[in-house]
GROMACS .gro file of C-alpha atoms in nm:
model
  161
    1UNK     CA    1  -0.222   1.563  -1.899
    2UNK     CA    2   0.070   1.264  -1.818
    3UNK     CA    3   0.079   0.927  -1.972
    4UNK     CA    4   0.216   0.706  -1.751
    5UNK     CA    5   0.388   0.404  -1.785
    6UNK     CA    6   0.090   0.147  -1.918
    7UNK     CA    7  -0.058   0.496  -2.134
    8UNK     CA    8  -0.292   0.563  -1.878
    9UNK     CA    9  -0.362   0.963  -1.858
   10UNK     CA   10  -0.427   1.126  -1.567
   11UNK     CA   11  -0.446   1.518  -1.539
   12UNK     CA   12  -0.185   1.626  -1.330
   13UNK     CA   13  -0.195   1.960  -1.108
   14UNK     CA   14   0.013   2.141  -1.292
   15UNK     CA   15  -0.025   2.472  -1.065
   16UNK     CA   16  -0.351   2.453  -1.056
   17UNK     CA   17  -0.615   2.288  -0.809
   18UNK     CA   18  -0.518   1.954  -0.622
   19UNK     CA   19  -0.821   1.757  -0.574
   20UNK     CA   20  -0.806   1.499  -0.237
   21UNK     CA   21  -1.019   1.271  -0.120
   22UNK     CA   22  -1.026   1.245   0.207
   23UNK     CA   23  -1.186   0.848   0.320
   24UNK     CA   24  -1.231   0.848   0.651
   25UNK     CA   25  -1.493   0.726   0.929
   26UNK     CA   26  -1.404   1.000   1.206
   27UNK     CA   27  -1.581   1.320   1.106
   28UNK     CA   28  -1.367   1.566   1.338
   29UNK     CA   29  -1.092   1.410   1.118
   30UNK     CA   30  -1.206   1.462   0.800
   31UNK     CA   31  -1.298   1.837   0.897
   32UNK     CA   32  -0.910   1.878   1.014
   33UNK     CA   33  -0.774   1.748   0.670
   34UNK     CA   34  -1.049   1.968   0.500
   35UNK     CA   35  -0.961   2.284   0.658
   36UNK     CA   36  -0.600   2.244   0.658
   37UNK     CA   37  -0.580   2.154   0.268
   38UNK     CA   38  -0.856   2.429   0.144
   39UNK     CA   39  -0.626   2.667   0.343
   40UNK     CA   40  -0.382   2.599   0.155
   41UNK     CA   41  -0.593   2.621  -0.189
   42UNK     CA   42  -0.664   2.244  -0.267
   43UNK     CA   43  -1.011   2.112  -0.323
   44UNK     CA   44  -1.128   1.841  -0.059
   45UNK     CA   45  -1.434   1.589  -0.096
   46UNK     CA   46  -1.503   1.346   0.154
   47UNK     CA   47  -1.621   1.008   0.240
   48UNK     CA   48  -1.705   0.903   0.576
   49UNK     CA   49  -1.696   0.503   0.476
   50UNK     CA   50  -1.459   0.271   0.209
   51UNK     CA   51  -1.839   0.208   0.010
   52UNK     CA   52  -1.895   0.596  -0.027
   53UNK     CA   53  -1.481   0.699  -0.087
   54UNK     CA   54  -1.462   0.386  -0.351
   55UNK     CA   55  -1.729   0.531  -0.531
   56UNK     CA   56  -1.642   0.868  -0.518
   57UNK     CA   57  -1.269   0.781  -0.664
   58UNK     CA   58  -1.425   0.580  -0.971
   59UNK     CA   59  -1.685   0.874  -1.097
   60UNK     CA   60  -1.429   1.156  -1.056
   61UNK     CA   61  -1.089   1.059  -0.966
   62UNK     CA   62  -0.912   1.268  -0.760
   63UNK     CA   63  -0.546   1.376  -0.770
   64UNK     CA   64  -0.475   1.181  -0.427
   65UNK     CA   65  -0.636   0.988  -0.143
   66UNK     CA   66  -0.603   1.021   0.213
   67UNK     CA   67  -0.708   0.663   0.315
   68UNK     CA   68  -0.791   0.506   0.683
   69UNK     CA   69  -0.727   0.179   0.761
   70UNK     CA   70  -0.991   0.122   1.035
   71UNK     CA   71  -1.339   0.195   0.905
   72UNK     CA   72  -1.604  -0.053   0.995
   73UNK     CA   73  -1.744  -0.277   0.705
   74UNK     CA   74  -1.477  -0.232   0.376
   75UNK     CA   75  -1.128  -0.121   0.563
   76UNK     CA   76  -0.863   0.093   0.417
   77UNK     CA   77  -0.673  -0.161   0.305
   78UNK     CA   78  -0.930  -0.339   0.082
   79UNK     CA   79  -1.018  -0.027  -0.060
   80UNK     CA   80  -0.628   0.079  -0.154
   81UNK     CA   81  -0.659  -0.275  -0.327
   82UNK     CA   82  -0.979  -0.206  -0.502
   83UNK     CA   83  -0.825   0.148  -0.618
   84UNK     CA   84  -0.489   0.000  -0.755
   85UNK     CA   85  -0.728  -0.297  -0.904
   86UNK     CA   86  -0.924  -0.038  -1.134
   87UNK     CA   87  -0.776   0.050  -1.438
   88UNK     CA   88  -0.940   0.397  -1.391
   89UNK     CA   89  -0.843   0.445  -1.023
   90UNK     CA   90  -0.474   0.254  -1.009
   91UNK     CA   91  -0.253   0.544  -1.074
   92UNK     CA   92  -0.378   0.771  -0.863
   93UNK     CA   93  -0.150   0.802  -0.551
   94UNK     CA   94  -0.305   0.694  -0.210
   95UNK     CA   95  -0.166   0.811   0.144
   96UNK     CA   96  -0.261   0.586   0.437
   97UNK     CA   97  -0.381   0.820   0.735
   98UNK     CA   98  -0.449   0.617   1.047
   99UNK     CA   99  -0.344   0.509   1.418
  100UNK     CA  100  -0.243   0.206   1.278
  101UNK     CA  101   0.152   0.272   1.386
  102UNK     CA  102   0.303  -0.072   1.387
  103UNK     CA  103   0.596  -0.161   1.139
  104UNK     CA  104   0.402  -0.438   1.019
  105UNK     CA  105   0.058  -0.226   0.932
  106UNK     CA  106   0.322   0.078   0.782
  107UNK     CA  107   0.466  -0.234   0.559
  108UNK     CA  108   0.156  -0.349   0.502
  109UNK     CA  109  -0.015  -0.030   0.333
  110UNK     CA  110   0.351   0.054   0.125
  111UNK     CA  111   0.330  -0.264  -0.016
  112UNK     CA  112  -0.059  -0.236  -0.121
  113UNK     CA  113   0.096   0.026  -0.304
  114UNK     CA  114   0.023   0.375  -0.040
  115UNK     CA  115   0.313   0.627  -0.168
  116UNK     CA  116   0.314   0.715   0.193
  117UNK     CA  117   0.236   0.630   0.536
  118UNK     CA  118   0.098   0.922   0.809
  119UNK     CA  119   0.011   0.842   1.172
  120UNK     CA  120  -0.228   0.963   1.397
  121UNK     CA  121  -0.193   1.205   1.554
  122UNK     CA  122  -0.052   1.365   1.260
  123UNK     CA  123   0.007   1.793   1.225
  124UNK     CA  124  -0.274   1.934   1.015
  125UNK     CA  125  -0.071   2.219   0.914
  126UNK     CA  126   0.222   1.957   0.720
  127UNK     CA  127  -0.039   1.735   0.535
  128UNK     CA  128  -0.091   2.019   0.231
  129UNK     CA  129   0.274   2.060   0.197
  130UNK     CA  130   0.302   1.635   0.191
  131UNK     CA  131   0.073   1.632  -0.067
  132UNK     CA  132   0.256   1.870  -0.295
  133UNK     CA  133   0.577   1.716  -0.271
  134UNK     CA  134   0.473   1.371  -0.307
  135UNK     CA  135   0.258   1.492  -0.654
  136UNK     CA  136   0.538   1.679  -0.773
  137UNK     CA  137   0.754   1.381  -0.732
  138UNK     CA  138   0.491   1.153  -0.898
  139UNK     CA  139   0.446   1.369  -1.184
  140UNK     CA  140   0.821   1.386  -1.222
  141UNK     CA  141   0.795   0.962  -1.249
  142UNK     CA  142   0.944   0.927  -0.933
  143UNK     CA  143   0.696   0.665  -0.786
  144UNK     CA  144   0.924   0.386  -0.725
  145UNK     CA  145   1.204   0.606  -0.609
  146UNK     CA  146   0.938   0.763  -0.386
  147UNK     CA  147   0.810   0.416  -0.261
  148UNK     CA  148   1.174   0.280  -0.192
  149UNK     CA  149   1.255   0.520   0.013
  150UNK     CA  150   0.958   0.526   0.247
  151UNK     CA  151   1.053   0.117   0.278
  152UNK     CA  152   1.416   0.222   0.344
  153UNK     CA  153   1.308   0.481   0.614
  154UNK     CA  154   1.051   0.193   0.757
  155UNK     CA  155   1.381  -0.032   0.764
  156UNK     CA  156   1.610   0.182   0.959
  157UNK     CA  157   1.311   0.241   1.207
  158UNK     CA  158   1.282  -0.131   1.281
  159UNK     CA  159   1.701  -0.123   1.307
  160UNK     CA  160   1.680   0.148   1.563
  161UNK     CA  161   1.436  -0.034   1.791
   0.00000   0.00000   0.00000
């Protein structure tokens, strides 16, 4: 178990099973993140709407999100907000997964609070090892480091343009 900052305790994967939710309206999506991350030992459930993933993160919160932005009815972005509203689902660490590519949409979902930002198309085979590192950051208390430097790698994108 961790205590973070405001005492709330999370388990942490501490070697053992990473749990992901996977919130996502495209099916053949979902079953790529699902393969990919049970290949690589992690448990996977999934939610094909923001309703159904929402849900499924309050009655057993998982160890990370991989969040859509584009799902029709509640979007990704109103669910991250919902998450990080909930003093039972804020803490747990949510990783936008979308087309959505623009500097403004990648700004948008970091400062929701998203530890990270992947675009589609994405490769399958580096989302496990993403997941690992950014948790074994996290559990290290490394969020805001973490988040800063995803906004300082956004920056010199925009610079380079």
């Amino acid at each position: 178990m961790s205590a973070d900052m405001d005492g709330h305790i999370r388990p942490v994967p501490d070697g053992g099973e990473v749990r992901v939710l996977v919130i996502d309206d495209e099916a053949p999506i979902r079953l790529l993140c699902r393969v990919n991350l049970e290949a690589e030992g992690m448990h996977v459930t999934e939610a094909a709407n923001g309703a159904v993933g929402l849900e499924l993160a309050r009655n057993d919160p998982p160890d990370v999100v991989l969040l859509d932005v584009m799902m029709p009815g509640l979007d990704g972005w109103r669910v991250a907000e919902q998450l990080l509203e909930d003093s039972n689902t804020r803490d747990i660490p949510i990783i936008f997964l979308t087309a959505r590519a623009e500097f403004r949409d990648r700004a948008k979902g970091l400062d929701i609070g998203g530890i990270d930002y992947v675009t589609k198309p994405f490769n399958p085979l580096e989302l496990a090892p993403l997941v690992r590192q950014l948790l074994e950051r996290l559990e290290k208390g490394e969020r805001d480091e973490l988040r800063a430097e995803k906004l300082t790698e956004l920056r010199s994108l925009m610079e380079s343009e």
